[in-house]
Amino acid sequence: MPYDIKKDLKQLYAPKNTDWALLDVPAQRFIAIDGRGNPNTAESYQRAVEALYAVAYTLKRAAERDFVVGPLEGLWWAEDMAAFTVRAKDSWQWTMLIAQPEWIDGDAVEEARETVRRKKKLDADVRFETLTEGRCAQALHVGSYDDEGPLLARLHEDFLAAQGLKPSGLHHEVYLGDPRRTEPAKLKTVLRQPVS
């Protein structure tokens, strides 16, 4: 059986709680690419995700041990965090991620990047990084991405204050469905916020 991070780290990729709960997130290794702009309309976002998946599948084909390519994940922020409340998506900044198994290293990522540049002619400005989030609030959102607002408001207006916590890192989302194949009402997204 190929390695599957969604099964190995179920608490991170298959939570059942649809309201906020605390958990400790271990350090994870990712391939990552950065950008800015509306994920629904920015051509740079589409190119970035295409490059990220191209590198991910090149790594999978080249690896000695088989694994399932993990889901797309994203870190999101803006200079003015109100941009998320009012859905001013053109000002959003993002780092898109795909988790990697422990046996994938920086040399393998660099080799995969060069293969993608050479064979697919994609400018794969993808890097290898470790993300250490530690203590986080996490919930499963079911529905359209644009309907996350009330759950996020509960996090910032109620849950964190009740726990004596504050945000300490970037908003993190894990996309468990493909929006091209799943109707918006059935999309599942893990919402995660590092806290201190």
XYZ file of N, CA and C in Angstrom:
588
model
N 0.841 -1.200 0.000
C 0.000 0.000 0.000
C 0.878 1.253 0.000
N 0.570 2.216 -0.855
C 1.346 3.457 -0.840
C 1.091 4.247 0.443
N 2.090 5.002 0.855
C 1.948 5.871 2.018
C 0.934 6.959 1.700
N 0.043 7.263 2.658
C -0.982 8.292 2.477
C -1.013 9.169 3.720
N -0.578 10.408 3.583
C -0.508 11.314 4.731
C -1.881 11.546 5.355
N -2.942 11.469 4.540
C -4.294 11.678 5.075
C -4.675 10.572 6.063
N -4.095 9.387 5.885
C -4.359 8.287 6.820
C -3.384 8.321 7.986
N -2.132 8.698 7.716
C -1.112 8.734 8.762
C -1.377 9.848 9.774
N -1.876 10.973 9.300
C -2.153 12.129 10.165
C -3.639 12.485 10.095
N -4.481 11.516 10.463
C -5.938 11.704 10.384
C -6.410 12.926 11.153
N -5.779 13.210 12.283
C -6.216 14.346 13.086
C -6.064 15.666 12.333
N -5.168 15.695 11.340
C -4.956 16.910 10.555
C -5.740 16.912 9.246
N -6.020 15.724 8.695
C -6.610 15.632 7.368
C -8.004 15.010 7.344
N -8.492 14.519 8.468
C -9.840 13.934 8.514
C -10.524 14.235 9.844
N -10.506 15.513 10.265
C -11.169 15.825 11.532
C -12.686 15.680 11.380
N -13.337 15.391 12.477
C -14.801 15.254 12.478
C -15.482 16.501 13.045
N -14.747 17.277 13.862
C -15.349 18.422 14.546
C -15.636 19.566 13.579
N -16.880 20.024 13.566
C -17.266 21.144 12.713
C -17.308 22.465 13.488
N -16.865 22.421 14.739
C -16.640 23.643 15.495
C -15.215 23.568 16.041
N -14.734 24.648 16.575
C -13.318 24.769 16.924
C -12.900 23.853 18.062
N -11.726 23.253 17.907
C -11.096 22.437 18.946
C -9.596 22.669 18.850
N -8.899 22.435 19.959
C -7.449 22.618 19.995
C -6.744 21.296 19.736
N -5.596 21.375 19.063
C -4.747 20.209 18.868
C -3.322 20.679 18.659
N -2.385 19.752 18.818
C -0.979 20.042 18.576
C -0.592 19.468 17.225
N -0.077 20.330 16.356
C 0.287 19.955 14.997
C 1.796 19.735 14.947
N 2.235 18.543 14.537
C 3.676 18.300 14.445
C 4.283 19.064 13.272
N 5.588 19.232 13.299
C 6.285 19.838 12.159
C 6.032 18.981 10.921
N 5.805 19.639 9.799
C 5.565 18.936 8.540
C 6.426 19.529 7.442
N 6.767 18.691 6.456
C 7.563 19.124 5.311
C 6.645 19.280 4.105
N 6.858 20.377 3.372
C 5.998 20.720 2.243
C 6.819 21.163 1.044
N 6.211 21.046 -0.134
C 6.644 21.865 -1.253
C 5.695 23.052 -1.238
N 6.219 24.240 -1.588
C 5.456 25.474 -1.413
C 5.736 26.444 -2.541
N 4.749 27.287 -2.815
C 4.906 28.364 -3.800
C 4.078 29.556 -3.335
N 4.604 30.760 -3.506
C 3.978 31.977 -2.998
C 3.326 32.790 -4.107
N 2.372 33.623 -3.703
C 1.759 34.532 -4.659
C 0.814 35.503 -3.983
N 0.128 36.239 -4.824
C -0.804 37.269 -4.353
C -1.924 37.392 -5.365
N -3.146 37.629 -4.868
C -4.262 37.876 -5.768
C -5.422 36.934 -5.547
N -6.482 37.196 -6.268
C -7.724 36.451 -6.161
C -7.536 35.026 -6.686
N -7.723 34.023 -5.832
C -7.517 32.642 -6.292
C -8.534 32.210 -7.347
N -9.644 32.939 -7.466
C -10.660 32.588 -8.458
C -10.371 33.162 -9.834
N -9.592 34.248 -9.889
C -9.402 34.928 -11.171
C -7.951 35.182 -11.550
N -7.023 35.162 -10.604
C -5.624 35.492 -10.909
C -4.958 34.356 -11.685
N -4.480 34.693 -12.863
C -3.770 33.697 -13.669
C -2.530 33.193 -12.941
N -1.901 34.062 -12.145
C -0.704 33.667 -11.399
C -1.025 32.559 -10.399
N -2.235 32.577 -9.827
C -2.630 31.517 -8.893
C -2.756 30.185 -9.631
N -3.416 30.206 -10.777
C -3.588 28.968 -11.555
C -2.241 28.395 -11.977
N -1.332 29.252 -12.426
C 0.007 28.787 -12.831
C 0.776 28.226 -11.634
N 0.638 28.883 -10.477
C 1.342 28.417 -9.279
C 0.865 27.030 -8.864
N -0.455 26.832 -8.854
C -1.005 25.524 -8.461
C -0.606 24.455 -9.479
N -0.623 24.813 -10.761
C -0.196 23.859 -11.802
C 1.261 23.448 -11.586
N 2.123 24.423 -11.301
C 3.537 24.123 -11.062
C 3.720 23.268 -9.813
N 2.960 23.570 -8.761
C 3.064 22.814 -7.512
C 2.694 21.349 -7.734
N 1.581 21.111 -8.429
C 1.177 19.729 -8.713
C 2.158 19.038 -9.654
N 2.701 19.762 -10.622
C 3.677 19.154 -11.532
C 4.898 18.666 -10.755
N 5.377 19.475 -9.821
C 6.523 19.065 -9.002
C 6.123 17.902 -8.091
N 4.927 17.959 -7.501
C 4.471 16.888 -6.604
C 4.420 15.538 -7.329
N 3.861 15.512 -8.528
C 3.758 14.245 -9.258
C 5.105 13.794 -9.822
N 5.988 14.736 -10.117
C 7.348 14.366 -10.531
C 8.086 13.719 -9.361
N 7.912 14.265 -8.156
C 8.509 13.662 -6.959
C 7.963 12.251 -6.732
N 6.668 12.082 -6.892
C 6.040 10.769 -6.694
C 6.617 9.739 -7.666
N 6.722 10.113 -8.946
C 7.232 9.168 -9.952
C 8.700 8.807 -9.700
N 9.474 9.753 -9.169
C 10.904 9.520 -8.974
C 11.226 8.831 -7.646
N 10.292 8.809 -6.714
C 10.558 8.280 -5.372
C 10.714 6.762 -5.398
N 11.584 6.265 -4.526
C 11.788 4.819 -4.403
C 10.608 4.151 -3.712
N 9.904 4.890 -2.868
C 8.755 4.357 -2.138
C 7.498 5.080 -2.598
N 6.449 4.327 -2.916
C 5.231 4.908 -3.453
C 4.473 5.683 -2.376
N 3.821 6.766 -2.794
C 2.985 7.540 -1.876
C 1.871 8.234 -2.647
N 0.820 8.558 -1.922
C -0.306 9.311 -2.463
C 0.033 10.793 -2.352
N -0.128 11.536 -3.439
C 0.093 12.983 -3.384
C -0.966 13.590 -2.464
N -0.519 14.369 -1.512
C -1.413 14.962 -0.523
C -2.314 16.028 -1.120
N -3.295 16.476 -0.344
C -4.204 17.511 -0.831
C -3.528 18.879 -0.890
N -4.120 19.749 -1.681
C -3.664 21.131 -1.746
C -3.974 21.809 -0.418
N -3.030 22.608 0.071
C -3.210 23.373 1.299
C -2.799 24.812 1.018
N -3.260 25.728 1.857
C -2.902 27.118 1.650
C -2.749 27.873 2.953
N -1.766 28.763 2.983
C -1.611 29.745 4.057
C -2.060 31.069 3.463
N -2.883 31.818 4.209
C -3.486 33.034 3.686
C -3.262 34.208 4.638
N -2.994 35.382 4.077
C -2.873 36.593 4.870
C -3.076 37.808 3.968
N -3.204 38.976 4.591
C -3.321 40.250 3.880
C -2.746 41.328 4.778
N -2.304 42.416 4.164
C -1.775 43.524 4.960
C -2.852 44.060 5.889
N -4.084 44.113 5.415
C -5.236 44.495 6.233
C -6.133 43.263 6.324
N -6.187 42.645 7.496
C -6.929 41.395 7.646
C -8.428 41.564 7.374
N -8.926 42.799 7.362
C -10.328 43.031 6.998
C -10.589 42.629 5.553
N -9.541 42.482 4.761
C -9.697 42.052 3.363
C -10.383 40.694 3.281
N -10.242 39.884 4.326
C -10.898 38.572 4.328
C -12.371 38.701 4.680
N -12.688 39.589 5.596
C -14.076 39.786 6.006
C -14.906 40.352 4.865
N -14.346 41.315 4.146
C -15.084 41.952 3.050
C -14.823 41.263 1.710
N -14.057 40.157 1.747
C -13.779 39.329 0.568
C -13.061 40.112 -0.531
N -12.120 41.004 -0.151
C -11.313 41.770 -1.107
C -10.167 40.881 -1.578
N -10.498 39.908 -2.394
C -9.575 38.824 -2.742
C -8.356 39.277 -3.539
N -8.448 40.394 -4.251
C -7.294 40.843 -5.028
C -6.105 41.203 -4.140
N -6.363 41.523 -2.866
C -5.271 41.897 -1.957
C -4.782 40.718 -1.114
N -5.360 39.557 -1.304
C -4.942 38.385 -0.529
C -3.558 37.926 -0.966
N -2.779 37.470 0.007
C -1.476 36.852 -0.256
C -1.571 35.396 0.185
N -0.806 34.529 -0.470
C -0.938 33.109 -0.186
C 0.367 32.359 -0.417
N 0.465 31.261 0.300
C 1.474 30.242 0.037
C 0.703 28.940 -0.133
N 0.776 28.359 -1.307
C 0.102 27.086 -1.546
C 1.109 25.966 -1.263
N 0.597 24.877 -0.685
C 1.447 23.812 -0.157
C 0.918 22.430 -0.533
N 1.826 21.468 -0.616
C 1.469 20.044 -0.657
C 2.450 19.337 0.274
N 1.912 18.644 1.288
C 2.749 17.943 2.266
C 3.530 16.814 1.589
N 4.726 16.562 2.126
C 5.600 15.528 1.578
C 5.939 14.487 2.640
N 6.100 13.234 2.212
C 6.524 12.210 3.177
C 7.954 12.487 3.654
N 8.312 11.876 4.767
C 9.606 12.169 5.405
C 10.815 11.816 4.551
N 10.675 10.913 3.587
C 11.848 10.507 2.803
C 12.111 11.433 1.604
N 11.240 12.397 1.362
C 11.494 13.393 0.313
C 12.339 14.504 0.937
N 13.434 14.862 0.269
C 14.313 15.897 0.814
C 14.483 17.038 -0.186
N 15.235 18.037 0.222
C 15.439 19.217 -0.604
C 16.100 18.910 -1.935
N 17.027 17.958 -1.972
C 17.677 17.596 -3.238
C 16.669 17.001 -4.218
N 15.768 16.157 -3.710
C 14.740 15.564 -4.572
C 13.819 16.649 -5.126
N 13.474 17.629 -4.292
C 12.605 18.716 -4.734
C 13.298 19.541 -5.814
N 14.574 19.856 -5.603
C 15.305 20.640 -6.608
C 15.384 19.889 -7.927
N 15.626 18.603 -7.874
C 15.681 17.786 -9.096
C 14.323 17.771 -9.797
N 13.243 17.638 -9.031
C 11.899 17.636 -9.611
C 11.581 18.993 -10.241
N 11.979 20.072 -9.570
C 11.768 21.419 -10.137
C 12.428 21.557 -11.487
N 13.681 21.111 -11.566
C 14.419 21.229 -12.823
C 13.792 20.360 -13.913
N 13.311 19.178 -13.546
C 12.628 18.310 -14.508
C 11.376 18.988 -15.043
N 10.595 19.604 -14.164
C 9.369 20.293 -14.573
C 9.702 21.478 -15.473
N 10.736 22.224 -15.136
C 11.137 23.358 -15.985
C 11.551 22.884 -17.369
N 12.321 21.810 -17.414
C 12.853 21.309 -18.675
C 11.765 20.637 -19.529
N 10.985 19.762 -18.939
C 10.027 18.963 -19.714
C 8.686 19.644 -19.940
N 8.208 20.375 -18.949
C 6.877 20.984 -19.059
C 6.943 22.474 -19.363
N 8.155 23.023 -19.364
C 8.341 24.453 -19.623
C 7.552 25.325 -18.649
N 7.425 24.824 -17.402
C 6.755 25.581 -16.351
C 7.804 26.253 -15.483
N 7.581 27.525 -15.174
C 8.470 28.221 -14.252
C 8.067 27.801 -12.841
N 8.621 26.684 -12.404
C 8.229 26.083 -11.125
C 9.045 26.676 -9.984
N 8.639 27.841 -9.512
C 9.335 28.517 -8.419
C 8.878 27.910 -7.087
N 9.056 26.596 -7.002
C 8.597 25.808 -5.860
C 9.781 25.588 -4.928
N 9.541 25.679 -3.631
C 10.613 25.461 -2.660
C 10.202 24.356 -1.684
N 11.169 23.879 -0.947
C 10.977 22.855 0.073
C 11.069 23.555 1.417
N 10.080 23.327 2.293
C 10.120 23.981 3.601
C 9.466 23.127 4.667
N 9.862 23.401 5.901
C 9.246 22.763 7.057
C 8.372 23.796 7.744
N 7.136 23.405 8.054
C 6.189 24.280 8.732
C 5.960 23.718 10.130
N 6.218 24.540 11.141
C 6.020 24.146 12.528
C 4.936 25.036 13.120
N 3.719 24.503 13.215
C 2.601 25.305 13.700
C 2.343 25.117 15.192
N 2.617 23.942 15.733
C 2.407 23.718 17.155
C 0.939 23.722 17.538
N 0.604 24.428 18.627
C -0.773 24.466 19.132
C -1.656 25.229 18.144
N -2.786 24.625 17.761
C -3.682 25.225 16.774
C -5.135 25.014 17.170
N -5.971 25.922 16.721
C -7.418 25.711 16.718
C -7.763 25.195 15.333
N -8.631 24.193 15.277
C -8.953 23.578 13.996
C -10.424 23.183 13.951
N -11.023 23.307 12.764
C -12.408 22.885 12.552
C -12.570 22.455 11.099
N -13.538 21.589 10.858
C -13.889 21.168 9.506
C -15.055 22.027 9.029
N -14.861 22.693 7.899
C -15.935 23.473 7.277
C -16.492 22.677 6.102
N -17.808 22.515 6.067
C -18.467 21.852 4.943
C -19.284 22.902 4.217
N -18.961 23.125 2.942
C -19.668 24.116 2.151
C -18.702 24.936 1.313
N -19.245 25.941 0.670
C -18.466 26.815 -0.194
C -17.359 27.526 0.593
N -16.254 27.779 -0.077
C -15.166 28.539 0.552
C -15.671 29.912 0.989
N -16.570 30.499 0.210
C -17.087 31.828 0.530
C -18.002 31.835 1.741
N -18.363 30.662 2.245
C -19.236 30.579 3.423
C -18.472 30.280 4.717
N -17.146 30.423 4.695
C -16.338 30.157 5.891
C -16.452 31.267 6.934
N -16.943 32.427 6.534
C -16.956 33.612 7.393
C -17.526 33.407 8.787
N -18.734 32.834 8.931
C -19.294 32.679 10.278
C -18.444 31.783 11.192
N -17.876 30.723 10.649
C -17.024 29.841 11.454
C -15.750 30.576 11.873
N -15.167 31.348 10.955
C -13.973 32.131 11.295
C -14.304 33.236 12.300
N -15.479 33.837 12.174
C -15.889 34.862 13.145
C -16.006 34.258 14.537
N -16.563 33.039 14.639
C -16.657 32.374 15.955
C -15.274 32.140 16.543
N -14.326 31.795 15.691
C -12.953 31.594 16.166
C -12.424 32.877 16.791
N -12.497 33.973 16.043
C -11.864 35.221 16.475
C -12.675 35.986 17.520
N -13.986 35.849 17.493
C -14.811 36.624 18.421
C -15.159 35.868 19.701
N -15.180 34.533 19.649
C -15.622 33.752 20.810
C -14.572 32.755 21.306
N -14.188 31.827 20.450
C -13.382 30.688 20.875
C -12.031 31.106 21.452
N -11.281 31.923 20.728
C -9.942 32.294 21.200
C -10.006 33.035 22.532
N -10.940 33.972 22.653
C -11.070 34.726 23.908
C -11.447 33.802 25.060
N -12.353 32.872 24.822
C -12.782 31.941 25.877
C -11.635 31.047 26.341
N -10.691 30.780 25.453
C -9.543 29.931 25.782
C -8.334 30.745 26.259
N -8.443 32.077 26.232
C -7.316 32.933 26.608
C -6.184 32.865 25.589
N -6.533 32.738 24.312
C -5.545 32.560 23.241
C -5.627 33.695 22.232
N -4.584 33.806 21.414
C -4.589 34.753 20.303
C -3.910 34.088 19.107
N -4.201 34.547 17.882
C -3.553 33.976 16.698
C -2.049 34.207 16.764
N -1.283 33.209 16.330
C 0.181 33.350 16.375
C 0.843 32.925 15.073
N 0.077 32.739 14.043
C 0.625 32.336 12.751
C -0.407 32.579 11.666
N -0.108 32.117 10.468
C -0.975 32.353 9.318
C -2.171 31.397 9.299
N -3.288 31.903 8.806
C -4.490 31.091 8.601
C -4.146 29.987 7.608
N -4.496 28.745 7.948
C -4.123 27.561 7.161
C -5.394 26.834 6.751
N -5.491 26.477 5.471
C -6.623 25.701 4.981
C -6.118 24.456 4.261
N -6.856 23.353 4.431
C -6.563 22.089 3.739
C -7.806 21.749 2.924
N -7.634 21.611 1.615
C -8.762 21.398 0.708
C -8.933 19.906 0.442
N -9.999 19.346 0.987
C -10.215 17.899 0.895
C -11.056 17.496 -0.313
N -11.567 18.444 -1.043
C -12.350 18.148 -2.237
C -11.832 18.945 -3.415
N -12.183 18.520 -4.598
C -11.798 19.214 -5.820
C -12.965 20.097 -6.246
N -12.806 21.432 -6.200
C -13.922 22.315 -6.525
C -14.391 22.186 -7.970
N -13.580 21.571 -8.830
C -14.003 21.354 -10.218
C -14.960 20.176 -10.337
N -14.951 19.281 -9.312
C -15.762 18.070 -9.387
C -16.799 17.952 -8.269
N -16.740 18.822 -7.298
C -17.628 18.744 -6.131
C -18.485 19.994 -6.069
N -19.781 19.817 -5.871
C -20.631 21.000 -5.759
C -20.240 21.773 -4.501
N -20.306 23.108 -4.543
C -19.833 23.929 -3.430
C -20.392 23.535 -2.063
N -21.653 23.160 -1.980
C -22.261 22.817 -0.687
C -21.642 21.580 -0.053
N -20.925 20.763 -0.838
C -20.349 19.525 -0.322
C -18.828 19.582 -0.157
N -18.227 20.720 -0.460
C -16.778 20.848 -0.286
C -16.419 20.744 1.192
N -15.283 20.098 1.470
C -14.782 19.987 2.843
C -13.422 20.664 2.919
N -13.303 21.562 3.896
C -12.060 22.313 4.094
C -11.702 22.289 5.571
N -10.477 21.890 5.876
C -9.984 21.975 7.246
C -9.471 23.403 7.428
N -9.988 24.097 8.440
C -9.545 25.436 8.786
C -8.667 25.337 10.027
N -7.497 25.926 9.983
C -6.559 25.797 11.106
C -5.915 27.145 11.383
N -5.790 27.454 12.673
C -5.172 28.706 13.097
C -4.182 28.438 14.217
N -2.855 28.629 13.976
C -1.908 28.532 15.090
C -2.250 29.571 16.159
N -2.067 29.180 17.418
C -2.449 30.047 18.535
C -1.371 30.037 19.617
N -1.423 31.056 20.465
C -0.530 31.098 21.645
C -1.284 31.733 22.798
